[in-house]
Amino acid sequence: MTAIQTVHVGGSAPYTVTIAPGLIDDGAVLTQALRGRHLLLVSDANVAPLYAARVEAAARAARPALNIGRFVMPAGEHEKTLARFGECLDALATLGATRDAAVLALGGGVIGDLAGFAGACWMRGIDVIQVPTTLLAMVDSSVGGKTAVDLPSGKNLVGAFHPPRAVVADTTALRSLPDRELRAGLAEVVKYGAIFDAGFLDWLEAHADALLARDDAALAEAVARSCRYKADVVERDPFEHGDRALLNFGHTFGHAIETEQGYAGASGDGLNHGEAVAVGMVLAARLSADLGLAPAADARRLQDLLQRFGLPVAVPPGLPPEALLARMRLDKKADARGLRFILWDAAGAARVVRDVPDAAVLAVLGA
Ligand code: NAD
Ligand code: ZN
């Protein structure tokens, strides 16, 4: 039996992340933060048939008087729209949701972001319970309070900071996750080691096979440790004015790859977000070595670990270095002073580096 792990996220609106196998059937944990009698369960068409009835039954067993509604939308990033957000608010209206109502987001980051934003806006903000079902959502998007939807002109352009009241991560939900999604989540797990803690990279190297085999204890440990790193940095910098930017390690390169490919990852013919971040982290590590900031051996170590997780580590063919560099200049993370990167001094020690010369960037991109 894997023990229940909890991670406390402090700050002005503190909450707890609870991690263990079986929590989807644990009504007491799922409803720990509920204040009123209305609960809207938000999910997508892949996740709802697998888990929604179980969550509802567990919640109802714990709180028999609950008035539970369900909003299920089609799956995928291209559904993270203002139109679906509006439908979600309509579902709250239909439910008769009052100010003490709660939204329960059951799904990956798309559902967490959209339902979280609906919770941030309904009656100027109600409680949100995050029940992440992808590894990426468990280790990243469900913690930290960022919510958003996309516009045709760009990702995550409309949103709010609205911390959840509780996060409940059931590692057994990851058993149904497609392999590629698991690997994408592992890239973000590796990211925490790369940024904050070389000792976590040791642990990941030792437990890579168990993680790929979806061993509950290994997954719970990886999720809990990842949430702790994220919680620490979110507590220090809730609105991303400083340290929280370190979480973008690998993301400047990664976003450039994703946008240059036209976000083709969902259709299977491009890299998805986690894969692009894996490539981006290797490039950031190499750039650090090329600039004389960090040992080249650390970049090789990171590359080996990502490869063990089945992740790509090189820029896909057909993406010209100049085009990727142009994308990075447009990225919102580039500020007025020129290209800014999250690089590292060594594995586990990332920092912001400004004014990185174009020639060095082009060199790691293969020009
Ligand atoms: P996702 O929500 O699209 O889920 C990936 C796919 O897996 C979907 O098809 C989904 O239906 C399916 N799925 C989910 N759980 C499943 C399960 N247990 N079994 C079977 N299938 C399952 O994608 P994601 O990778 O979880 O999240 C990506 C989103 O997260 C992006 O929109 C990104 O912007 C956002 N994000 C937000 C933050 C934040 O801080 N708010 C951080 C990182 C990413
Ligand atoms: Zn990411």
mmCIF file of C-alpha atoms and ligand atoms in Angstrom:
data_model
loop_
_atom_site.group_PDB
_atom_site.id
_atom_site.type_symbol
_atom_site.label_atom_id
_atom_site.label_comp_id
_atom_site.label_asym_id
_atom_site.label_seq_id
_atom_site.Cartn_x
_atom_site.Cartn_y
_atom_site.Cartn_z
ATOM 1 C CA MET A 1 0.000 0.000 0.000
ATOM 2 C CA THR A 2 1.446 3.345 -1.030
ATOM 3 C CA ALA A 3 1.165 5.956 1.687
ATOM 4 C CA ILE A 4 -0.781 9.157 1.108
ATOM 5 C CA GLN A 5 1.570 12.030 0.355
ATOM 6 C CA THR A 6 0.623 15.624 0.930
ATOM 7 C CA VAL A 7 2.244 18.825 -0.238
ATOM 8 C CA HIS A 8 1.250 22.088 1.353
ATOM 9 C CA VAL A 9 1.205 25.137 -0.887
ATOM 10 C CA GLY A 10 1.454 28.256 1.255
ATOM 11 C CA GLY A 11 0.806 31.891 0.496
ATOM 12 C CA SER A 12 -2.262 34.073 0.912
ATOM 13 C CA ALA A 13 -4.640 31.269 -0.152
ATOM 14 C CA PRO A 14 -2.977 28.043 1.034
ATOM 15 C CA TYR A 15 -4.080 24.589 -0.089
ATOM 16 C CA THR A 16 -2.987 20.978 -0.004
ATOM 17 C CA VAL A 17 -2.029 18.620 -2.804
ATOM 18 C CA THR A 18 -2.948 15.050 -1.837
ATOM 19 C CA ILE A 19 -1.291 12.259 -3.806
ATOM 20 C CA ALA A 20 -2.023 8.516 -3.585
ATOM 21 C CA PRO A 21 -3.437 5.629 -5.563
ATOM 22 C CA GLY A 22 -7.223 5.334 -5.231
ATOM 23 C CA LEU A 23 -8.149 8.916 -4.375
ATOM 24 C CA ILE A 24 -10.694 9.115 -7.209
ATOM 25 C CA ASP A 25 -12.900 6.866 -5.062
ATOM 26 C CA ASP A 26 -12.158 8.731 -1.826
ATOM 27 C CA GLY A 27 -15.095 11.042 -1.214
ATOM 28 C CA ALA A 28 -13.663 12.505 1.976
ATOM 29 C CA VAL A 29 -10.510 13.696 0.228
ATOM 30 C CA LEU A 30 -12.331 14.826 -2.921
ATOM 31 C CA THR A 31 -14.814 16.943 -0.941
ATOM 32 C CA GLN A 32 -12.441 18.155 1.799
ATOM 33 C CA ALA A 33 -12.645 21.768 0.635
ATOM 34 C CA LEU A 34 -16.325 21.915 -0.301
ATOM 35 C CA ARG A 35 -18.282 24.688 1.398
ATOM 36 C CA GLY A 36 -21.657 24.648 -0.319
ATOM 37 C CA ARG A 37 -24.033 22.199 -1.903
ATOM 38 C CA HIS A 38 -23.379 22.840 -5.618
ATOM 39 C CA LEU A 39 -20.560 21.069 -7.438
ATOM 40 C CA LEU A 40 -19.883 21.261 -11.170
ATOM 41 C CA LEU A 41 -17.688 18.447 -12.464
ATOM 42 C CA VAL A 42 -15.845 19.550 -15.615
ATOM 43 C CA SER A 43 -14.144 16.954 -17.788
ATOM 44 C CA ASP A 44 -13.426 15.953 -21.380
ATOM 45 C CA ALA A 45 -14.799 13.234 -23.612
ATOM 46 C CA ASN A 46 -11.812 10.915 -23.018
ATOM 47 C CA VAL A 47 -11.645 11.228 -19.253
ATOM 48 C CA ALA A 48 -15.319 11.491 -18.292
ATOM 49 C CA PRO A 49 -16.294 7.950 -19.422
ATOM 50 C CA LEU A 50 -13.374 6.530 -17.414
ATOM 51 C CA TYR A 51 -13.648 8.406 -14.133
ATOM 52 C CA ALA A 52 -16.557 10.878 -13.850
ATOM 53 C CA ALA A 53 -19.126 8.436 -12.462
ATOM 54 C CA ARG A 54 -16.639 7.233 -9.838
ATOM 55 C CA VAL A 55 -15.832 10.771 -8.713
ATOM 56 C CA GLU A 56 -19.529 11.631 -8.513
ATOM 57 C CA ALA A 57 -20.382 8.476 -6.570
ATOM 58 C CA ALA A 58 -17.549 9.081 -4.109
ATOM 59 C CA ALA A 59 -18.485 12.739 -3.634
ATOM 60 C CA ARG A 60 -22.125 11.870 -3.133
ATOM 61 C CA ALA A 61 -21.294 9.158 -0.610
ATOM 62 C CA ALA A 62 -19.328 11.713 1.424
ATOM 63 C CA ARG A 63 -21.884 14.531 1.000
ATOM 64 C CA PRO A 64 -25.329 13.059 0.296
ATOM 65 C CA ALA A 65 -26.987 16.481 -0.103
ATOM 66 C CA LEU A 66 -24.668 17.577 -2.931
ATOM 67 C CA ASN A 67 -26.231 18.943 -6.107
ATOM 68 C CA ILE A 68 -23.769 17.720 -8.762
ATOM 69 C CA GLY A 69 -23.737 18.913 -12.369
ATOM 70 C CA ARG A 70 -21.517 17.745 -15.187
ATOM 71 C CA PHE A 71 -19.946 19.670 -18.072
ATOM 72 C CA VAL A 72 -18.117 17.432 -20.547
ATOM 73 C CA MET A 73 -16.401 18.976 -23.562
ATOM 74 C CA PRO A 74 -14.427 17.505 -26.464
ATOM 75 C CA ALA A 75 -10.767 16.775 -25.649
ATOM 76 C CA GLY A 76 -7.773 18.693 -26.931
ATOM 77 C CA GLU A 77 -5.893 21.973 -26.771
ATOM 78 C CA HIS A 78 -7.944 23.403 -29.673
ATOM 79 C CA GLU A 79 -10.998 23.197 -27.386
ATOM 80 C CA LYS A 80 -9.460 25.452 -24.719
ATOM 81 C CA THR A 81 -11.485 28.349 -26.092
ATOM 82 C CA LEU A 82 -13.617 31.268 -24.916
ATOM 83 C CA ALA A 83 -16.605 29.475 -26.464
ATOM 84 C CA ARG A 84 -16.130 26.359 -24.289
ATOM 85 C CA PHE A 85 -15.417 28.590 -21.300
ATOM 86 C CA GLY A 86 -18.786 30.283 -21.927
ATOM 87 C CA GLU A 87 -20.502 26.887 -22.091
ATOM 88 C CA CYS A 88 -18.893 25.978 -18.782
ATOM 89 C CA LEU A 89 -20.280 29.166 -17.191
ATOM 90 C CA ASP A 90 -23.707 28.316 -18.647
ATOM 91 C CA ALA A 91 -23.453 24.920 -16.953
ATOM 92 C CA LEU A 92 -22.825 26.697 -13.634
ATOM 93 C CA ALA A 93 -25.895 28.859 -14.250
ATOM 94 C CA THR A 94 -28.011 25.802 -15.075
ATOM 95 C CA LEU A 95 -26.832 24.147 -11.880
ATOM 96 C CA GLY A 96 -27.954 27.185 -9.908
ATOM 97 C CA ALA A 97 -24.430 27.637 -8.607
ATOM 98 C CA THR A 98 -24.157 30.147 -5.778
ATOM 99 C CA ARG A 99 -21.040 31.857 -4.391
ATOM 100 C CA ASP A 100 -20.274 28.841 -2.231
ATOM 101 C CA ALA A 101 -20.373 26.451 -5.212
ATOM 102 C CA ALA A 102 -17.260 24.634 -6.414
ATOM 103 C CA VAL A 103 -15.867 23.535 -9.750
ATOM 104 C CA LEU A 104 -14.102 20.164 -9.872
ATOM 105 C CA ALA A 105 -11.705 19.867 -12.806
ATOM 106 C CA LEU A 106 -11.268 16.204 -13.746
ATOM 107 C CA GLY A 107 -8.766 15.870 -16.569
ATOM 108 C CA GLY A 108 -5.477 17.105 -17.976
ATOM 109 C CA GLY A 109 -4.156 20.631 -18.142
ATOM 110 C CA VAL A 110 -6.683 21.714 -20.742
ATOM 111 C CA ILE A 111 -9.593 20.945 -18.417
ATOM 112 C CA GLY A 112 -7.728 22.265 -15.376
ATOM 113 C CA ASP A 113 -6.964 25.577 -17.085
ATOM 114 C CA LEU A 114 -10.460 26.079 -18.528
ATOM 115 C CA ALA A 115 -12.418 24.923 -15.485
ATOM 116 C CA GLY A 116 -10.052 26.876 -13.238
ATOM 117 C CA PHE A 117 -10.691 30.018 -15.256
ATOM 118 C CA ALA A 118 -14.458 29.436 -15.088
ATOM 119 C CA GLY A 119 -14.099 29.079 -11.318
ATOM 120 C CA ALA A 120 -12.056 32.290 -11.217
ATOM 121 C CA CYS A 121 -14.794 34.206 -13.041
ATOM 122 C CA TRP A 122 -18.132 32.783 -11.869
ATOM 123 C CA MET A 123 -19.539 35.352 -9.451
ATOM 124 C CA ARG A 124 -16.001 36.845 -9.326
ATOM 125 C CA GLY A 125 -14.474 33.616 -8.075
ATOM 126 C CA ILE A 126 -15.581 30.356 -6.478
ATOM 127 C CA ASP A 127 -13.715 27.346 -5.139
ATOM 128 C CA VAL A 128 -11.849 25.091 -7.552
ATOM 129 C CA ILE A 129 -10.850 21.502 -6.852
ATOM 130 C CA GLN A 130 -8.246 20.161 -9.227
ATOM 131 C CA VAL A 131 -8.335 16.410 -9.892
ATOM 132 C CA PRO A 132 -5.551 16.058 -12.475
ATOM 133 C CA THR A 133 -5.498 12.897 -14.595
ATOM 134 C CA THR A 134 -2.375 13.453 -16.717
ATOM 135 C CA LEU A 135 1.140 13.391 -15.311
ATOM 136 C CA LEU A 136 1.706 16.885 -16.683
ATOM 137 C CA ALA A 137 -1.357 18.181 -14.872
ATOM 138 C CA MET A 138 -0.339 16.438 -11.620
ATOM 139 C CA VAL A 139 3.178 17.880 -11.579
ATOM 140 C CA ASP A 140 2.605 21.218 -13.224
ATOM 141 C CA SER A 141 -0.691 22.753 -14.310
ATOM 142 C CA SER A 142 -2.884 21.818 -11.315
ATOM 143 C CA VAL A 143 -0.542 23.533 -8.848
ATOM 144 C CA GLY A 144 0.176 27.245 -8.853
ATOM 145 C CA GLY A 145 -3.140 28.865 -9.657
ATOM 146 C CA LYS A 146 -2.585 29.880 -13.263
ATOM 147 C CA THR A 147 -5.765 29.458 -15.300
ATOM 148 C CA ALA A 148 -6.445 30.409 -18.912
ATOM 149 C CA VAL A 149 -8.010 29.789 -22.274
ATOM 150 C CA ASP A 150 -6.492 30.311 -25.721
ATOM 151 C CA LEU A 151 -7.420 32.841 -28.399
ATOM 152 C CA PRO A 152 -6.922 32.280 -32.141
ATOM 153 C CA SER A 153 -4.018 34.738 -31.843
ATOM 154 C CA GLY A 154 -2.177 32.784 -29.156
ATOM 155 C CA LYS A 155 -2.120 30.333 -26.264
ATOM 156 C CA ASN A 156 -3.197 31.254 -22.723
ATOM 157 C CA LEU A 157 -3.880 34.888 -23.642
ATOM 158 C CA VAL A 158 -6.956 35.218 -21.417
ATOM 159 C CA GLY A 159 -6.779 34.013 -17.848
ATOM 160 C CA ALA A 160 -6.387 34.700 -14.172
ATOM 161 C CA PHE A 161 -4.348 33.745 -11.145
ATOM 162 C CA HIS A 162 -6.832 31.760 -9.050
ATOM 163 C CA PRO A 163 -5.352 29.147 -6.697
ATOM 164 C CA PRO A 164 -7.348 25.941 -6.239
ATOM 165 C CA ARG A 165 -8.795 25.052 -2.825
ATOM 166 C CA ALA A 166 -7.462 21.506 -3.114
ATOM 167 C CA VAL A 167 -5.559 19.303 -5.549
ATOM 168 C CA VAL A 168 -6.244 15.562 -5.512
ATOM 169 C CA ALA A 169 -3.924 13.371 -7.603
ATOM 170 C CA ASP A 170 -4.777 9.673 -7.975
ATOM 171 C CA THR A 171 -1.775 7.916 -9.529
ATOM 172 C CA THR A 172 -3.929 4.997 -10.725
ATOM 173 C CA ALA A 173 -5.602 7.415 -13.171
ATOM 174 C CA LEU A 174 -2.292 7.425 -15.019
ATOM 175 C CA ARG A 175 -2.756 3.769 -16.003
ATOM 176 C CA SER A 176 -5.111 4.747 -18.811
ATOM 177 C CA LEU A 177 -2.927 7.604 -20.022
ATOM 178 C CA PRO A 178 -1.475 7.113 -23.540
ATOM 179 C CA ASP A 179 2.295 6.391 -23.468
ATOM 180 C CA ARG A 180 3.125 9.586 -25.272
ATOM 181 C CA GLU A 181 1.287 11.677 -22.680
ATOM 182 C CA LEU A 182 3.107 9.886 -19.852
ATOM 183 C CA ARG A 183 6.460 10.668 -21.462
ATOM 184 C CA ALA A 184 5.475 14.306 -21.958
ATOM 185 C CA GLY A 185 4.752 14.529 -18.237
ATOM 186 C CA LEU A 186 8.076 12.901 -17.417
ATOM 187 C CA ALA A 187 9.837 15.696 -19.310
ATOM 188 C CA GLU A 188 8.338 18.210 -16.864
ATOM 189 C CA VAL A 189 9.337 15.983 -13.935
ATOM 190 C CA VAL A 190 12.940 15.903 -15.205
ATOM 191 C CA LYS A 191 12.727 19.695 -15.498
ATOM 192 C CA TYR A 192 12.410 20.085 -11.719
ATOM 193 C CA GLY A 193 15.597 18.097 -11.171
ATOM 194 C CA ALA A 194 17.376 20.076 -13.866
ATOM 195 C CA ILE A 195 16.383 23.408 -12.319
ATOM 196 C CA PHE A 196 16.484 22.766 -8.591
ATOM 197 C CA ASP A 197 18.074 19.504 -7.511
ATOM 198 C CA ALA A 198 20.664 17.206 -9.065
ATOM 199 C CA GLY A 199 19.783 14.695 -6.328
ATOM 200 C CA PHE A 200 16.322 14.373 -7.883
ATOM 201 C CA LEU A 201 18.006 13.546 -11.197
ATOM 202 C CA ASP A 202 19.868 10.723 -9.369
ATOM 203 C CA TRP A 203 16.520 9.477 -8.071
ATOM 204 C CA LEU A 204 14.945 9.628 -11.540
ATOM 205 C CA GLU A 205 17.873 7.718 -13.043
ATOM 206 C CA ALA A 206 17.406 5.023 -10.388
ATOM 207 C CA HIS A 207 13.614 4.821 -10.849
ATOM 208 C CA ALA A 208 13.242 5.339 -14.603
ATOM 209 C CA ASP A 209 12.075 1.772 -15.254
ATOM 210 C CA ALA A 210 9.558 1.850 -12.395
ATOM 211 C CA LEU A 211 8.145 5.148 -13.650
ATOM 212 C CA LEU A 212 7.804 3.868 -17.198
ATOM 213 C CA ALA A 213 6.085 0.759 -15.816
ATOM 214 C CA ARG A 214 3.670 3.120 -13.988
ATOM 215 C CA ASP A 215 4.514 1.770 -10.577
ATOM 216 C CA ASP A 216 2.210 3.598 -8.137
ATOM 217 C CA ALA A 217 4.813 4.191 -5.452
ATOM 218 C CA ALA A 218 7.361 5.566 -7.920
ATOM 219 C CA LEU A 219 4.773 7.773 -9.600
ATOM 220 C CA ALA A 220 3.473 9.085 -6.274
ATOM 221 C CA GLU A 221 7.001 9.936 -5.176
ATOM 222 C CA ALA A 222 7.795 11.663 -8.488
ATOM 223 C CA VAL A 223 4.529 13.655 -8.339
ATOM 224 C CA ALA A 224 5.002 14.635 -4.686
ATOM 225 C CA ARG A 225 8.596 15.747 -5.171
ATOM 226 C CA SER A 226 7.700 17.691 -8.309
ATOM 227 C CA CYS A 227 4.801 19.415 -6.540
ATOM 228 C CA ARG A 228 7.104 20.358 -3.674
ATOM 229 C CA TYR A 229 9.538 22.093 -6.036
ATOM 230 C CA LYS A 230 6.674 23.874 -7.741
ATOM 231 C CA ALA A 231 5.015 24.797 -4.444
ATOM 232 C CA ASP A 232 8.269 26.281 -3.133
ATOM 233 C CA VAL A 233 8.775 28.513 -6.124
ATOM 234 C CA VAL A 234 5.082 29.497 -6.370
ATOM 235 C CA GLU A 235 5.106 30.490 -2.691
ATOM 236 C CA ARG A 236 8.177 32.650 -3.225
ATOM 237 C CA ASP A 237 6.841 34.239 -6.403
ATOM 238 C CA PRO A 238 3.094 33.728 -6.904
ATOM 239 C CA PHE A 239 2.738 36.150 -9.825
ATOM 240 C CA GLU A 240 5.903 35.269 -11.753
ATOM 241 C CA HIS A 241 7.892 38.434 -11.165
ATOM 242 C CA GLY A 242 11.100 36.555 -10.356
ATOM 243 C CA ASP A 243 12.096 32.983 -9.517
ATOM 244 C CA ARG A 244 8.983 31.392 -10.967
ATOM 245 C CA ALA A 245 10.469 32.130 -14.387
ATOM 246 C CA LEU A 246 13.004 29.355 -13.716
ATOM 247 C CA LEU A 247 10.164 26.916 -14.437
ATOM 248 C CA ASN A 248 10.571 27.958 -18.048
ATOM 249 C CA PHE A 249 13.850 26.022 -18.333
ATOM 250 C CA GLY A 250 13.768 24.460 -21.812
ATOM 251 C CA HIS A 251 10.600 26.357 -22.663
ATOM 252 C CA THR A 252 12.031 29.222 -24.718
ATOM 253 C CA PHE A 253 13.440 26.712 -27.204
ATOM 254 C CA GLY A 254 10.456 24.411 -26.737
ATOM 255 C CA HIS A 255 7.859 27.066 -27.496
ATOM 256 C CA ALA A 256 9.795 28.120 -30.599
ATOM 257 C CA ILE A 257 9.704 24.518 -31.849
ATOM 258 C CA GLU A 258 6.001 24.164 -31.041
ATOM 259 C CA THR A 259 4.995 27.400 -32.752
ATOM 260 C CA GLU A 260 7.253 26.839 -35.772
ATOM 261 C CA GLN A 261 5.555 23.458 -36.210
ATOM 262 C CA GLY A 262 2.147 25.135 -35.897
ATOM 263 C CA TYR A 263 1.287 23.161 -32.738
ATOM 264 C CA ALA A 264 1.171 19.961 -34.805
ATOM 265 C CA GLY A 265 1.790 17.788 -31.736
ATOM 266 C CA ALA A 266 -1.886 17.068 -31.158
ATOM 267 C CA SER A 267 -2.288 15.625 -34.635
ATOM 268 C CA GLY A 268 0.725 13.382 -34.111
ATOM 269 C CA ASP A 269 2.995 14.852 -36.784
ATOM 270 C CA GLY A 270 4.876 17.278 -34.586
ATOM 271 C CA LEU A 271 6.337 17.353 -31.105
ATOM 272 C CA ASN A 272 3.894 17.791 -28.242
ATOM 273 C CA HIS A 273 4.667 20.239 -25.444
ATOM 274 C CA GLY A 274 6.621 17.837 -23.228
ATOM 275 C CA GLU A 275 8.636 16.545 -26.167
ATOM 276 C CA ALA A 276 9.465 20.076 -27.309
ATOM 277 C CA VAL A 277 10.507 20.938 -23.737
ATOM 278 C CA ALA A 278 12.755 17.845 -23.651
ATOM 279 C CA VAL A 279 14.572 19.085 -26.761
ATOM 280 C CA GLY A 280 14.594 22.607 -25.320
ATOM 281 C CA MET A 281 16.186 21.493 -22.054
ATOM 282 C CA VAL A 282 18.983 19.708 -23.896
ATOM 283 C CA LEU A 283 19.574 22.850 -25.985
ATOM 284 C CA ALA A 284 19.594 25.056 -22.876
ATOM 285 C CA ALA A 285 22.093 22.721 -21.200
ATOM 286 C CA ARG A 286 24.313 22.725 -24.297
ATOM 287 C CA LEU A 287 24.076 26.500 -24.589
ATOM 288 C CA SER A 288 25.161 26.739 -20.941
ATOM 289 C CA ALA A 289 28.166 24.552 -21.705
ATOM 290 C CA ASP A 290 29.021 26.482 -24.880
ATOM 291 C CA LEU A 291 28.953 29.770 -22.961
ATOM 292 C CA GLY A 292 31.340 28.280 -20.401
ATOM 293 C CA LEU A 293 28.768 28.429 -17.610
ATOM 294 C CA ALA A 294 28.363 24.709 -16.952
ATOM 295 C CA PRO A 295 30.073 21.348 -17.525
ATOM 296 C CA ALA A 296 29.316 19.685 -20.867
ATOM 297 C CA ALA A 297 28.992 16.375 -18.998
ATOM 298 C CA ASP A 298 25.862 17.678 -17.268
ATOM 299 C CA ALA A 299 24.220 18.318 -20.637
ATOM 300 C CA ARG A 300 25.030 14.759 -21.708
ATOM 301 C CA ARG A 301 23.614 13.395 -18.478
ATOM 302 C CA LEU A 302 20.343 15.266 -18.990
ATOM 303 C CA GLN A 303 20.160 14.056 -22.581
ATOM 304 C CA ASP A 304 20.709 10.423 -21.515
ATOM 305 C CA LEU A 305 17.946 10.582 -18.909
ATOM 306 C CA LEU A 306 15.440 12.119 -21.328
ATOM 307 C CA GLN A 307 16.302 9.484 -23.910
ATOM 308 C CA ARG A 308 15.671 6.758 -21.359
ATOM 309 C CA PHE A 309 12.197 8.177 -20.983
ATOM 310 C CA GLY A 310 11.756 7.875 -24.752
ATOM 311 C CA LEU A 311 11.835 11.625 -25.289
ATOM 312 C CA PRO A 312 13.377 13.393 -28.301
ATOM 313 C CA VAL A 313 16.589 15.333 -27.679
ATOM 314 C CA ALA A 314 17.293 16.982 -31.053
ATOM 315 C CA VAL A 315 15.523 19.636 -33.113
ATOM 316 C CA PRO A 316 13.288 17.853 -35.639
ATOM 317 C CA PRO A 317 14.361 18.155 -39.281
ATOM 318 C CA GLY A 318 12.942 21.008 -41.342
ATOM 319 C CA LEU A 319 13.065 23.713 -38.679
ATOM 320 C CA PRO A 320 15.640 26.318 -39.738
ATOM 321 C CA PRO A 321 17.703 27.803 -36.858
ATOM 322 C CA GLU A 322 17.027 31.352 -38.088
ATOM 323 C CA ALA A 323 13.263 30.742 -38.018
ATOM 324 C CA LEU A 324 13.431 29.342 -34.477
ATOM 325 C CA LEU A 325 15.520 32.313 -33.345
ATOM 326 C CA ALA A 326 12.930 34.685 -34.839
ATOM 327 C CA ARG A 327 10.199 32.850 -32.913
ATOM 328 C CA MET A 328 12.135 33.234 -29.679
ATOM 329 C CA ARG A 329 12.380 36.980 -30.229
ATOM 330 C CA LEU A 330 8.578 37.120 -30.458
ATOM 331 C CA ASP A 331 8.041 34.931 -27.402
ATOM 332 C CA LYS A 332 6.488 36.884 -24.550
ATOM 333 C CA LYS A 333 9.348 35.695 -22.366
ATOM 334 C CA ALA A 334 11.798 37.787 -24.375
ATOM 335 C CA ASP A 335 11.877 41.199 -22.747
ATOM 336 C CA ALA A 336 13.047 44.575 -23.999
ATOM 337 C CA ARG A 337 16.689 43.921 -23.168
ATOM 338 C CA GLY A 338 17.074 41.125 -25.695
ATOM 339 C CA LEU A 339 17.004 37.348 -25.555
ATOM 340 C CA ARG A 340 16.732 35.959 -22.080
ATOM 341 C CA PHE A 341 17.256 32.296 -21.333
ATOM 342 C CA ILE A 342 16.970 30.054 -18.332
ATOM 343 C CA LEU A 343 20.373 28.355 -18.327
ATOM 344 C CA TRP A 344 22.220 26.447 -15.630
ATOM 345 C CA ASP A 345 25.535 26.603 -13.762
ATOM 346 C CA ALA A 346 25.312 22.849 -13.329
ATOM 347 C CA ALA A 347 22.614 20.203 -13.267
ATOM 348 C CA GLY A 348 20.164 21.299 -10.555
ATOM 349 C CA ALA A 349 21.233 24.954 -10.535
ATOM 350 C CA ALA A 350 19.311 27.033 -13.090
ATOM 351 C CA ARG A 351 19.293 30.795 -13.368
ATOM 352 C CA VAL A 352 18.174 33.567 -15.697
ATOM 353 C CA VAL A 353 20.798 34.755 -18.170
ATOM 354 C CA ARG A 354 20.169 37.905 -20.203
ATOM 355 C CA ASP A 355 21.618 39.159 -23.476
ATOM 356 C CA VAL A 356 22.656 35.766 -24.795
ATOM 357 C CA PRO A 357 24.452 36.283 -28.131
ATOM 358 C CA ASP A 358 22.501 35.187 -31.227
ATOM 359 C CA ALA A 359 25.517 33.317 -32.593
ATOM 360 C CA ALA A 360 25.632 31.002 -29.572
ATOM 361 C CA VAL A 361 21.894 30.337 -29.842
ATOM 362 C CA LEU A 362 22.156 29.605 -33.561
ATOM 363 C CA ALA A 363 25.080 27.258 -32.890
ATOM 364 C CA VAL A 364 23.094 25.000 -30.542
ATOM 365 C CA LEU A 365 20.185 25.089 -32.996
ATOM 366 C CA GLY A 366 22.502 23.496 -35.520
ATOM 367 C CA ALA A 367 23.363 26.451 -37.769
HETATM 368 P P1 NAD B 1 -4.667 17.516 -22.067
HETATM 369 O O1 NAD B 1 -5.488 18.074 -20.997
HETATM 370 O O2 NAD B 1 -5.041 17.836 -23.466
HETATM 371 O O3 NAD B 1 -4.616 15.923 -21.902
HETATM 372 C C1 NAD B 1 -3.913 15.159 -22.841
HETATM 373 C C2 NAD B 1 -4.793 14.066 -23.442
HETATM 374 O O4 NAD B 1 -4.912 12.994 -22.510
HETATM 375 C C3 NAD B 1 -6.208 14.497 -23.750
HETATM 376 O O5 NAD B 1 -6.599 13.878 -24.947
HETATM 377 C C4 NAD B 1 -7.009 13.941 -22.592
HETATM 378 O O6 NAD B 1 -8.347 13.691 -22.925
HETATM 379 C C5 NAD B 1 -6.275 12.675 -22.301
HETATM 380 N N1 NAD B 1 -6.337 12.189 -20.923
HETATM 381 C C6 NAD B 1 -6.217 12.921 -19.805
HETATM 382 N N2 NAD B 1 -6.164 12.127 -18.733
HETATM 383 C C7 NAD B 1 -6.283 10.861 -19.173
HETATM 384 C C8 NAD B 1 -6.284 9.598 -18.539
HETATM 385 N N3 NAD B 1 -6.098 9.486 -17.228
HETATM 386 N N4 NAD B 1 -6.450 8.502 -19.297
HETATM 387 C C9 NAD B 1 -6.585 8.621 -20.645
HETATM 388 N N5 NAD B 1 -6.554 9.775 -21.302
HETATM 389 C C10 NAD B 1 -6.404 10.887 -20.576
HETATM 390 O O7 NAD B 1 -3.131 17.934 -21.928
HETATM 391 P P2 NAD B 1 -2.119 18.100 -20.718
HETATM 392 O O8 NAD B 1 -0.811 17.740 -21.273
HETATM 393 O O9 NAD B 1 -2.586 17.437 -19.491
HETATM 394 O O10 NAD B 1 -2.164 19.674 -20.429
HETATM 395 C C11 NAD B 1 -1.753 20.607 -21.396
HETATM 396 C C12 NAD B 1 -2.364 21.948 -21.061
HETATM 397 O O11 NAD B 1 -1.912 22.352 -19.781
HETATM 398 C C13 NAD B 1 -2.021 23.053 -22.031
HETATM 399 O O12 NAD B 1 -3.196 23.735 -22.383
HETATM 400 C C14 NAD B 1 -1.114 23.966 -21.221
HETATM 401 O O13 NAD B 1 -1.228 25.322 -21.608
HETATM 402 C C15 NAD B 1 -1.605 23.737 -19.831
HETATM 403 N N6 NAD B 1 -0.621 24.027 -18.785
HETATM 404 C C16 NAD B 1 -0.984 24.876 -17.808
HETATM 405 C C17 NAD B 1 -0.100 25.162 -16.772
HETATM 406 C C18 NAD B 1 -0.532 26.057 -15.665
HETATM 407 O O14 NAD B 1 0.307 26.437 -14.832
HETATM 408 N N7 NAD B 1 -1.799 26.395 -15.581
HETATM 409 C C19 NAD B 1 1.163 24.576 -16.757
HETATM 410 C C20 NAD B 1 1.505 23.704 -17.774
HETATM 411 C C21 NAD B 1 0.599 23.435 -18.791
HETATM 412 ZN ZN ZN B 2 5.816 23.002 -19.738
#
